[in-house]
Coordinates of C-alpha atoms in Angstrom, one line a residue:
Chain A
M1 CA -16.6 -29.5 15.3
A2 CA -19.1 -32.0 14.3
A3 CA -17.6 -36.2 12.8
P4 CA -16.4 -35.2 9.1
A5 CA -19.2 -37.3 7.5
A6 CA -17.7 -40.4 6.1
A7 CA -18.1 -42.5 2.6
D8 CA -16.4 -45.5 3.9
T9 CA -17.4 -47.5 1.1
L10 CA -18.2 -46.3 -2.8
A11 CA -22.0 -47.6 -1.9
E12 CA -22.4 -44.4 0.1
V13 CA -21.4 -41.9 -1.7
P14 CA -24.5 -40.0 -2.5
P15 CA -26.3 -41.1 -6.1
R16 CA -26.0 -39.1 -8.8
G17 CA -28.9 -36.8 -10.1
P18 CA -29.6 -33.0 -12.3
G19 CA -28.2 -30.1 -9.8
A20 CA -29.0 -26.6 -9.5
P21 CA -30.1 -24.0 -12.2
L22 CA -27.7 -22.7 -13.8
S23 CA -27.3 -18.8 -12.5
A24 CA -25.4 -15.7 -13.9
T25 CA -22.2 -15.9 -11.7
S26 CA -21.6 -18.8 -9.7
E27 CA -21.4 -19.3 -6.1
R28 CA -18.6 -21.0 -4.5
S29 CA -19.6 -24.0 -2.9
G30 CA -21.8 -24.7 0.4
Y31 CA -19.2 -26.8 1.4
V32 CA -16.3 -23.9 1.2
H33 CA -15.8 -21.1 3.1
L34 CA -13.2 -18.9 2.5
G35 CA -13.4 -15.2 4.4
R36 CA -11.3 -11.7 4.5
I37 CA -10.7 -11.1 8.2
P38 CA -10.7 -7.4 9.2
E39 CA -8.7 -6.3 11.5
S40 CA -7.5 -2.9 12.9
T41 CA -3.9 -2.6 14.4
P42 CA -1.8 -4.7 15.4
G43 CA -3.3 -6.2 19.1
R44 CA -5.9 -5.7 18.4
R45 CA -8.4 -8.7 17.6
P46 CA -11.4 -8.9 16.7
V47 CA -12.9 -6.0 15.5
D48 CA -15.5 -4.4 14.2
P49 CA -15.9 -4.1 10.9
G50 CA -17.1 -0.1 11.1
E51 CA -13.6 0.3 13.1
A52 CA -11.6 -1.5 11.1
I53 CA -8.8 -0.3 9.0
N54 CA -7.6 -3.6 6.3
S55 CA -8.9 -6.6 5.4
K56 CA -7.2 -10.0 5.3
T57 CA -6.5 -12.7 2.9
P58 CA -7.1 -16.1 4.0
L59 CA -3.5 -17.4 2.5
G60 CA -3.8 -20.5 4.8
Q61 CA -7.0 -21.1 2.3
L62 CA -6.2 -20.8 -1.2
V63 CA -4.4 -23.0 -3.3
G64 CA -2.2 -21.8 -6.6
T65 CA -0.8 -18.3 -7.4
I66 CA -3.7 -16.2 -7.7
T67 CA -6.3 -14.8 -5.2
P68 CA -9.8 -14.3 -6.3
A69 CA -10.4 -11.2 -6.2
D70 CA -13.0 -10.8 -3.8
L71 CA -10.4 -12.3 -1.5
H72 CA -8.0 -9.4 -1.9
Y73 CA -6.5 -8.1 0.9
E74 CA -7.8 -3.9 1.5
R75 CA -6.7 -1.5 3.3
S76 CA -8.8 1.8 2.8
H77 CA -8.1 4.7 4.5
A78 CA -11.9 6.3 4.8
G79 CA -13.8 3.1 3.5
V80 CA -15.5 2.1 -0.3
P81 CA -16.5 5.2 -2.4
D82 CA -18.9 4.5 -4.6
I83 CA -18.3 5.8 -7.6
D84 CA -19.7 5.4 -10.8
P85 CA -17.9 6.0 -13.7
A86 CA -19.2 7.8 -15.9
L87 CA -18.4 11.0 -13.8
H88 CA -15.4 9.8 -13.1
R89 CA -12.6 11.7 -14.6
L90 CA -8.5 11.7 -14.4
L91 CA -7.0 15.1 -14.0
V92 CA -3.3 14.8 -15.2
H93 CA -1.6 18.1 -15.0
G94 CA 1.6 19.9 -13.5
M95 CA 4.9 19.9 -15.8
A96 CA 3.8 18.6 -19.0
T97 CA 2.9 20.5 -22.5
R98 CA -0.5 19.3 -22.6
E99 CA -2.9 18.8 -19.6
R100 CA -6.0 16.9 -19.8
V101 CA -9.2 15.5 -18.4
F102 CA -9.6 11.6 -19.4
T103 CA -12.7 10.1 -19.2
M104 CA -13.2 6.3 -18.0
D105 CA -13.9 5.9 -21.7
D106 CA -10.8 7.6 -22.9
I107 CA -8.4 5.6 -20.9
R108 CA -10.9 1.5 -21.1
A109 CA -10.0 3.0 -25.1
M110 CA -5.9 3.4 -24.0
P111 CA -3.5 0.3 -25.5
T112 CA -3.8 -2.0 -22.1
T113 CA -1.3 -4.6 -20.6
S114 CA -1.5 -7.1 -18.5
R115 CA 0.9 -8.4 -16.3
I116 CA 0.3 -11.1 -13.3
A117 CA 2.5 -10.1 -10.3
F118 CA 1.7 -9.1 -6.1
L119 CA 0.3 -6.1 -3.9
E120 CA 1.6 -6.0 -0.3
C121 CA 0.6 -3.2 1.8
T122 CA 3.2 -1.3 4.0
G123 CA 2.2 -3.2 6.9
N124 CA 2.3 -7.6 6.2
G125 CA 3.9 -8.9 8.8
W126 CA 3.7 -6.0 11.5
E127 CA 1.8 -8.4 14.2
N128 CA 5.7 -9.9 15.1
W129 CA 7.4 -6.5 15.4
K130 CA 7.0 -6.5 19.1
T131 CA 5.8 -10.1 20.6
A132 CA 4.4 -13.1 19.0
P133 CA 0.6 -13.4 19.4
P134 CA 0.0 -17.6 20.0
D135 CA -3.1 -17.3 18.6
V136 CA -2.8 -16.3 15.4
T137 CA -3.2 -17.8 11.9
V138 CA -0.9 -17.2 8.8
Q139 CA -3.9 -15.3 7.8
N140 CA -3.5 -12.1 10.9
T141 CA 0.4 -12.8 10.7
H142 CA 0.8 -12.3 6.1
G143 CA -2.3 -11.8 5.2
L144 CA -1.6 -8.4 3.6
V145 CA -0.7 -9.5 0.6
S146 CA -1.9 -11.1 -2.3
T147 CA -1.7 -11.9 -6.2
S148 CA -3.4 -11.4 -9.3
E149 CA -3.3 -10.1 -12.9
W150 CA -3.8 -6.7 -13.4
T151 CA -4.9 -4.3 -16.7
G152 CA -4.7 -1.8 -17.5
V153 CA -2.5 1.5 -19.4
P154 CA 1.2 1.6 -19.5
L155 CA 2.4 4.6 -17.3
A156 CA 5.1 5.2 -19.9
Y157 CA 2.2 5.5 -22.1
V158 CA 0.0 8.2 -20.4
L159 CA 3.8 10.6 -19.7
D160 CA 3.6 10.6 -23.5
L161 CA 0.4 11.3 -24.1
V162 CA 0.8 14.4 -22.5
G163 CA 4.1 15.4 -23.2
A164 CA 5.8 15.0 -19.6
D165 CA 8.3 17.2 -18.9
P166 CA 11.4 15.4 -19.5
A167 CA 12.4 17.7 -16.2
A168 CA 9.7 16.4 -14.3
T169 CA 10.6 13.1 -11.5
W170 CA 8.5 13.1 -8.9
M171 CA 4.5 11.6 -9.8
L172 CA 2.3 13.3 -7.2
A173 CA -1.0 10.1 -7.7
E174 CA -4.2 10.8 -5.5
G175 CA -7.6 9.3 -4.8
G176 CA -10.9 9.7 -5.1
D177 CA -11.5 8.8 -1.7
G178 CA -12.3 10.5 1.5
A179 CA -9.1 11.0 2.5
A180 CA -7.8 11.6 -0.9
V181 CA -4.9 9.8 -0.3
A182 CA -1.7 10.8 -2.0
R183 CA 2.0 10.2 -2.4
S184 CA 5.1 11.3 -4.7
I185 CA 6.2 9.0 -7.3
P186 CA 9.6 9.1 -8.1
L187 CA 9.9 8.2 -12.2
T188 CA 12.3 6.1 -12.2
D189 CA 13.1 4.1 -14.9
E190 CA 11.5 1.1 -13.5
I191 CA 8.4 2.6 -12.1
I192 CA 8.0 4.2 -15.8
A193 CA 8.1 0.8 -17.5
E194 CA 6.0 -1.7 -15.0
G195 CA 3.7 1.4 -14.3
M196 CA 0.3 0.8 -15.2
L197 CA -3.0 2.7 -14.5
A198 CA -5.2 -0.1 -14.2
H199 CA -8.8 -0.9 -14.5
G200 CA -9.1 -4.5 -14.9
Q201 CA -8.2 -7.3 -12.1
N202 CA -8.7 -10.9 -13.0
G203 CA -10.0 -10.4 -16.1
E204 CA -13.3 -8.0 -15.1
P205 CA -13.2 -4.7 -13.6
L206 CA -11.9 -3.9 -10.6
R207 CA -13.6 -4.0 -7.6
P208 CA -14.8 -0.8 -5.4
A209 CA -12.6 -2.4 -2.7
H210 CA -9.2 -2.3 -4.4
G211 CA -9.8 1.0 -6.3
F212 CA -12.5 1.0 -9.2
P213 CA -12.4 2.4 -11.5
L214 CA -8.9 3.1 -11.5
R215 CA -6.1 2.8 -9.7
L216 CA -2.4 2.5 -9.7
F217 CA -0.3 -0.4 -9.9
L218 CA 3.2 -0.3 -9.6
P219 CA 4.4 -3.9 -9.6
G220 CA 6.6 -4.1 -6.2
L221 CA 5.8 -1.1 -4.4
E222 CA 4.6 -1.1 -1.6
G223 CA 0.6 -1.3 -1.1
N224 CA 0.3 2.2 -0.3
L225 CA 1.9 3.8 -3.8
N226 CA -0.9 2.3 -6.0
I227 CA -3.5 4.6 -5.6
K228 CA -6.7 3.5 -5.6
W229 CA -9.6 5.4 -7.1
L230 CA -7.2 7.2 -9.0
R231 CA -8.5 10.3 -10.1
R232 CA -5.2 13.8 -10.5
L233 CA -1.6 12.6 -11.6
K234 CA 0.7 15.7 -11.1
F235 CA 4.4 15.9 -12.3
G236 CA 7.1 17.4 -10.8
D237 CA 10.4 17.7 -9.5
R238 CA 10.9 17.4 -6.3
P239 CA 8.6 14.7 -4.0
F240 CA 5.7 16.1 -2.2
M241 CA 6.0 15.1 0.7
T242 CA 2.1 14.4 1.9
R243 CA 1.5 13.3 5.3
W244 CA 1.6 9.8 3.9
E245 CA 4.9 9.8 3.3
T246 CA 7.0 11.7 6.0
A247 CA 4.3 11.0 9.4
R248 CA 3.3 7.2 7.7
Y249 CA 4.6 4.7 5.8
T250 CA 8.0 5.7 7.3
Q251 CA 10.4 3.5 9.4
L252 CA 11.6 4.6 12.7
Q253 CA 14.6 3.4 13.9
A254 CA 15.4 2.9 17.2
D255 CA 18.0 6.1 16.9
G256 CA 14.7 7.9 16.5
S257 CA 15.5 8.6 12.9
A258 CA 13.4 7.5 10.2
R259 CA 13.4 6.5 6.9
Q260 CA 11.8 7.7 4.2
F261 CA 10.9 6.3 1.3
Q262 CA 11.7 2.4 1.2
L263 CA 8.8 2.0 -1.4
R264 CA 9.9 -1.7 -2.7
Q265 CA 8.6 -4.6 -1.0
E266 CA 11.1 -6.3 0.2
V267 CA 11.6 -10.7 -0.5
N268 CA 9.1 -12.6 1.4
S269 CA 7.8 -15.9 1.9
V270 CA 5.9 -18.0 4.2
I271 CA 4.4 -21.2 5.2
T272 CA 0.4 -21.2 4.7
A273 CA 0.3 -25.0 6.1
P274 CA 0.6 -26.0 8.5
S275 CA 0.6 -22.7 9.6
G276 CA -1.0 -20.9 12.5
M277 CA -4.6 -22.4 15.0
M278 CA -3.7 -25.8 12.4
Q279 CA -3.4 -29.8 13.9
I280 CA -1.2 -31.9 12.3
R281 CA -1.0 -35.7 12.3
P282 CA 1.8 -37.9 13.2
G283 CA 3.8 -39.1 9.6
F284 CA 3.4 -37.6 6.7
N285 CA 2.6 -33.8 6.0
R286 CA 3.3 -31.6 3.0
V287 CA 4.5 -27.8 4.1
T288 CA 3.1 -25.0 1.6
G289 CA 3.6 -22.0 1.0
L290 CA 3.8 -18.4 -1.2
A291 CA 7.5 -16.6 -1.4
W292 CA 7.8 -13.1 -3.2
S293 CA 9.8 -9.9 -3.9
G294 CA 9.6 -7.0 -4.7
H295 CA 13.3 -6.9 -6.6
G296 CA 11.9 -9.5 -8.9
R297 CA 11.7 -13.4 -9.5
I298 CA 11.6 -15.9 -6.6
T299 CA 14.6 -18.3 -7.7
R300 CA 15.1 -20.2 -4.1
V301 CA 12.5 -21.5 -1.8
E302 CA 14.9 -23.3 1.6
V303 CA 12.7 -24.7 4.7
S304 CA 13.4 -26.0 8.0
T305 CA 11.7 -28.7 10.3
D306 CA 14.2 -28.0 13.0
G307 CA 13.8 -23.7 13.8
A308 CA 16.5 -22.8 11.2
R309 CA 19.2 -25.1 11.7
T310 CA 18.6 -27.2 8.6
W311 CA 17.2 -26.4 5.4
R312 CA 17.0 -28.3 2.3
D313 CA 15.0 -27.0 -1.0
A314 CA 10.9 -27.3 -1.6
A315 CA 10.0 -27.4 -4.8
I316 CA 8.4 -24.0 -7.0
A317 CA 5.7 -25.3 -8.3
G318 CA 4.6 -23.4 -11.4
P319 CA 6.1 -20.7 -13.2
A320 CA 8.1 -18.5 -11.0
L321 CA 7.2 -14.5 -12.7
P322 CA 8.4 -11.8 -11.2
K323 CA 7.0 -9.5 -8.5
A324 CA 4.4 -12.9 -8.3
Q325 CA 3.8 -14.6 -5.5
A326 CA 5.5 -18.2 -6.4
R327 CA 4.0 -21.0 -4.4
F328 CA 6.4 -23.1 -3.3
Q329 CA 6.5 -27.4 -1.3
A330 CA 8.5 -29.8 0.7
D331 CA 7.3 -33.7 1.9
W332 CA 7.8 -33.8 5.6
V333 CA 7.2 -36.9 8.1
W334 CA 6.4 -35.8 11.7
D335 CA 7.8 -37.9 14.1
G336 CA 5.5 -36.3 16.8
T337 CA 8.4 -34.2 18.6
P338 CA 8.1 -30.9 18.9
A339 CA 8.3 -29.8 16.2
R340 CA 9.7 -25.6 14.4
L341 CA 8.6 -24.9 10.7
V342 CA 10.9 -22.3 8.5
S343 CA 10.7 -20.3 5.2
R344 CA 13.8 -18.1 3.7
A345 CA 13.1 -17.3 0.0
T346 CA 16.4 -15.7 -2.3
D347 CA 15.7 -13.9 -5.2
E348 CA 17.0 -13.0 -8.8
K349 CA 19.6 -10.3 -6.9
G350 CA 20.2 -12.4 -4.6
N351 CA 18.7 -11.2 -1.9
L352 CA 18.2 -13.8 1.3
Q353 CA 15.0 -13.5 3.7
P354 CA 16.3 -12.1 7.0
D355 CA 16.8 -14.2 10.1
R356 CA 14.1 -12.6 13.0
A357 CA 17.8 -11.5 15.3
R358 CA 19.4 -10.4 12.5
F359 CA 16.0 -8.0 10.9
I360 CA 15.8 -6.7 14.3
A361 CA 19.7 -6.1 15.0
Q362 CA 19.1 -3.6 11.4
T363 CA 16.0 -2.4 11.9
G364 CA 14.6 -2.1 15.5
T365 CA 11.6 -3.0 16.5
N366 CA 9.9 0.5 16.0
A367 CA 10.0 1.0 12.7
L368 CA 6.1 -0.6 11.9
F369 CA 6.3 -1.4 8.3
H370 CA 8.1 -3.5 5.5
Y371 CA 8.5 -6.9 8.2
N372 CA 9.9 -9.5 6.3
A373 CA 11.5 -11.8 9.0
Q374 CA 11.4 -15.1 8.2
Q375 CA 8.5 -16.7 9.9
T376 CA 8.4 -19.5 12.7
W377 CA 5.4 -21.7 13.3
A378 CA 5.9 -24.1 16.7
V379 CA 4.5 -27.1 16.7
D380 CA 4.2 -29.3 19.6
A381 CA 3.8 -33.3 20.6
E382 CA 0.7 -33.1 20.0
G383 CA 1.0 -32.0 16.2
R384 CA -1.0 -28.3 17.2
V385 CA 0.8 -25.4 15.8
R386 CA 1.5 -22.1 16.7
N387 CA 3.3 -18.6 15.7
V388 CA 6.3 -17.4 17.8
L389 CA 9.1 -14.9 17.1
A390 CA 11.9 -17.6 16.1
Chain B
M1 CA 6.3 -4.6 -22.8
S2 CA 5.9 -2.9 -26.6
W3 CA 2.7 -1.2 -26.9
P4 CA 2.1 2.0 -29.1
R5 CA 3.4 5.8 -28.4
P6 CA 1.4 8.3 -28.6
G7 CA 2.9 10.9 -31.6
V8 CA 4.3 14.1 -30.1
L9 CA 2.5 17.6 -31.0
G10 CA -0.2 14.8 -31.3
L11 CA 1.0 12.9 -34.7
L12 CA -0.8 10.5 -36.3
A13 CA 0.9 6.5 -33.6
A14 CA 0.6 3.9 -36.4
L15 CA -0.6 1.1 -33.9
A16 CA -0.5 -2.8 -34.5
G17 CA -2.8 -4.1 -37.3
G18 CA -3.0 -1.0 -39.4
L19 CA -5.4 1.1 -36.5
A20 CA -4.2 4.5 -35.9
A21 CA -5.2 7.2 -33.4
T22 CA -3.5 10.8 -32.5
A23 CA -3.0 11.3 -28.6
A24 CA -5.9 14.5 -29.1
E25 CA -8.4 12.1 -29.2
F26 CA -8.0 10.5 -25.8
G27 CA -9.0 13.5 -23.1
R28 CA -9.7 17.1 -23.4
P29 CA -8.1 20.1 -22.0
A30 CA -7.4 21.1 -18.8
S31 CA -8.8 24.7 -18.1
Q32 CA -6.6 26.5 -15.5
D33 CA -9.6 26.9 -13.8
E34 CA -11.2 23.7 -13.5
I35 CA -7.1 22.7 -12.2
A36 CA -7.5 24.8 -9.8
L37 CA -9.7 23.3 -8.2
W38 CA -8.8 19.7 -7.8
D39 CA -4.8 21.2 -7.2
I40 CA -4.3 21.0 -3.9
D41 CA -1.5 19.4 -2.6
I42 CA 1.0 21.7 -0.7
P43 CA 4.2 21.3 -0.4
P44 CA 6.7 22.5 1.7
D45 CA 7.3 25.4 -0.1
G46 CA 3.9 26.5 0.4
T47 CA 3.2 26.7 -3.6
G48 CA -0.3 26.1 -3.8
L49 CA -1.2 27.7 -0.1
P50 CA -4.7 29.8 -0.4
P51 CA -5.1 33.1 0.9
G52 CA -6.9 34.0 4.2
S53 CA -5.2 33.7 7.5
G54 CA -6.3 31.7 10.8
S55 CA -5.1 32.6 14.7
V56 CA -4.9 30.3 17.4
A57 CA -8.1 31.5 19.7
R58 CA -10.6 31.2 16.3
G59 CA -8.6 27.6 15.8
L60 CA -9.4 26.9 20.0
Q61 CA -13.5 27.1 18.4
V62 CA -12.8 25.1 15.4
F63 CA -11.1 21.8 17.5
E64 CA -13.9 22.0 19.6
E65 CA -16.6 22.2 17.4
T66 CA -15.4 19.6 14.9
C67 CA -12.1 17.9 15.4
A68 CA -12.4 17.0 19.9
A69 CA -15.2 14.5 19.2
C70 CA -12.7 12.2 17.6
H71 CA -9.1 13.1 18.8
G72 CA -9.8 14.4 22.6
D73 CA -10.1 17.2 24.1
R74 CA -6.5 19.8 23.4
G75 CA -5.7 16.8 20.7
Q76 CA -5.2 14.2 23.5
G77 CA -6.1 11.7 21.6
G78 CA -10.1 9.3 21.8
I79 CA -11.0 7.0 19.4
A80 CA -8.6 8.6 16.6
D81 CA -5.3 9.6 16.8
R82 CA -3.8 11.4 19.7
L83 CA -2.5 14.8 18.0
V84 CA 0.9 16.6 20.6
G85 CA 3.1 14.9 22.0
G86 CA 5.8 12.9 22.0
Q87 CA 8.7 14.5 22.0
G88 CA 12.3 13.4 22.1
S89 CA 10.4 9.8 22.6
L90 CA 10.8 8.7 18.7
G91 CA 14.1 7.1 20.2
S92 CA 12.7 4.8 23.0
A93 CA 10.4 1.9 23.6
Q94 CA 7.2 3.0 23.1
P95 CA 8.1 5.7 20.5
V96 CA 4.8 8.7 20.3
K97 CA 4.7 9.5 16.9
T98 CA 2.0 13.0 17.0
V99 CA 1.9 16.2 14.6
G100 CA 4.0 17.9 17.6
S101 CA 7.1 14.4 18.0
F102 CA 7.1 13.4 14.3
W103 CA 5.9 15.4 11.6
P104 CA 8.6 17.4 9.1
Y105 CA 6.7 20.0 8.0
A106 CA 3.8 22.2 9.2
T107 CA 2.9 22.1 5.2
S108 CA 1.4 19.3 5.0
L109 CA -0.5 19.6 8.4
F110 CA -2.4 21.9 5.9
D111 CA -2.5 19.6 3.5
Y112 CA -3.4 16.8 5.2
V113 CA -5.9 18.8 7.0
R114 CA -7.5 20.1 4.3
R115 CA -8.1 17.3 2.2
A116 CA -8.7 14.3 5.0
M117 CA -10.5 16.1 8.0
P118 CA -12.7 16.8 9.5
Y119 CA -13.4 12.4 8.1
P120 CA -16.8 12.6 8.1
A121 CA -16.9 15.6 6.0
P122 CA -13.5 16.7 4.3
Q123 CA -12.9 19.9 2.3
T124 CA -15.9 21.5 4.5
L125 CA -13.7 23.7 6.3
S126 CA -13.1 27.7 5.2
D127 CA -9.5 28.0 4.4
D128 CA -9.3 30.8 7.0
D129 CA -10.9 27.6 9.7
T130 CA -8.0 25.9 7.9
Y131 CA -5.3 27.8 8.4
A132 CA -7.2 28.7 12.4
V133 CA -7.2 24.4 13.4
V134 CA -3.6 24.2 11.8
A135 CA -2.0 27.2 14.4
Y136 CA -4.0 25.5 17.3
I137 CA -3.0 22.3 17.3
L138 CA 1.3 23.5 16.7
S139 CA 0.3 25.6 20.1
L140 CA -1.1 22.7 21.1
N141 CA 2.5 21.2 20.5
G142 CA 5.0 24.9 21.6
I143 CA 6.2 25.3 18.1
V144 CA 3.6 28.4 17.8
P145 CA 2.8 30.8 20.4
G146 CA -0.9 30.8 22.2
D147 CA -0.8 34.5 20.2
A148 CA 0.4 33.6 17.2
T149 CA -1.9 34.1 13.1
L150 CA -1.4 31.7 10.5
S151 CA -1.2 32.3 6.6
R152 CA 0.2 32.1 3.2
S153 CA 3.1 33.9 4.6
T154 CA 4.0 32.6 7.7
L155 CA 3.0 28.9 6.8
P156 CA 6.1 27.3 5.3
S157 CA 9.1 29.0 7.2
I158 CA 7.6 27.4 10.9
R159 CA 10.5 25.0 11.5
M160 CA 8.7 21.5 13.1
P161 CA 10.5 19.8 15.7
N162 CA 11.4 16.5 13.6
R163 CA 12.5 18.3 10.3
D164 CA 15.8 16.6 10.1
G165 CA 15.0 13.4 11.3
F166 CA 13.9 11.8 8.0
V167 CA 16.3 10.4 5.8
P168 CA 15.2 9.2 2.4
D169 CA 16.1 5.8 1.2
K170 CA 20.0 6.0 -1.4
E171 CA 17.7 4.7 -4.9
F172 CA 15.2 7.4 -4.3
S173 CA 16.7 10.6 -3.1
V174 CA 17.8 11.6 -6.4
I175 CA 15.9 10.7 -9.9
H176 CA 17.9 9.8 -13.2
N177 CA 15.5 8.1 -16.0
A178 CA 16.0 7.6 -19.3
R179 CA 13.6 10.5 -20.6
Q180 CA 16.0 13.6 -19.1
S181 CA 18.3 12.8 -21.8
P182 CA 16.2 11.4 -24.8
P183 CA 17.6 9.4 -27.7
R184 CA 17.0 11.9 -30.3
T185 CA 15.6 9.5 -33.4
P186 CA 13.9 11.2 -36.5

């Protein structure tokens, strides 16, 4: 790496002067390098973007809690379709008295709600199920979670609009992508009250990678349920048993059986700095990271610098919104000896993020999805930070 | 959170601020013919399976022409998923999840192949060829005999080896909500 530019005295700070012309969209500073990384299944890095199945958020470089839309993680099953909103239709049918077809103009004219919430791929954390690759960053290990302000039509409004049959307990949601991804959504009170047909993200229309022009958004539930490019909702009284809720997104247990419809994202946290592949210096370091839970608000985050032997409370910076990422931080003076940084979060329902040994004892190592064990970063005597299992 | 609720039977629903809208203002009724065009999901009881049929022998041809380039000869796997084998491996350290070892319903295979495959041109196989290629994949896994022909009357009764391998989470195994017994307000 080139030596950073120095401005040792104020006299060396460049003089001021007129800047670049104003533009229609503002770009990031040329000194800031932020990007997602397209990846394939665990253990395959780096991959040709043409073979990527997901693209991960640079958690280690972001601040606060909101993810810029272009850096929001993505998992797509058949690429990103290019949809003309004028030709997009939403069909709502099945167990309902008024089966209807809606245009995007119809949908944008309906009442909306907005909410800041996280979205997380069910596979987030899958790097560390069996082994811990030492050369990965927090973007590799945890980059399949992001937080946005989502804007859309409340699901309850649509249920009323079409006269969904009270006996309808499940809803099939289907996308307009090449894979026609489809999932059965259980119509619990929580999902009816909190779900939305989202068309906005962080103040602008959805971007194509995130479902333009319309997606389902279900706060706290696994990413795959939040169907992108939404074009069909069908009401029924039992699950539809699509490929994505049988062959995929089910949790193989050690005995060979599989948990099905494990839909909630569990309490989780990760230290984003110092984190994998970073370099620290002895003395003061600020430990910071993100915590989130599909059960609600984060109420406590603890950090350990001695490999989970002793813990202290981190400060939660800013509001900890329900089912949104919360930013935490703690001061740390590093004495230059090997250390192990760990965080663990607790949510408002009292769920405590498990340590890896307890998590694996309960789940085995074959489940592939819903990994929420505590993340450990090892710091060696040279200040190199590396991914380790515990 | 509160939002205006559309009136039942298209009655006026009052919006905050004195605006008013009717339910009928949004969208238009869906005709049964156009619903049929998009209503492609096939649940385990086979509801919605189209007429037609396909044999294992025809399925072999379809597979070699349109699937083997990605899924390998006889579904052994290639640049895309392996579709055969793995039975008995699910409880081991190296589980092999395939149609034969893991999928609980043959109807889900028909549904998935029809909606999503072949990957470059989904929904281009005829219904007959979809039945046929499903029959071929199932025969490779020893689930139907090599002379089988599948149709909507036979597909739903196929018992997959891992049919009972799934345990739904308690929270979502029986769904209750307040709509089921709506409070009667005037």
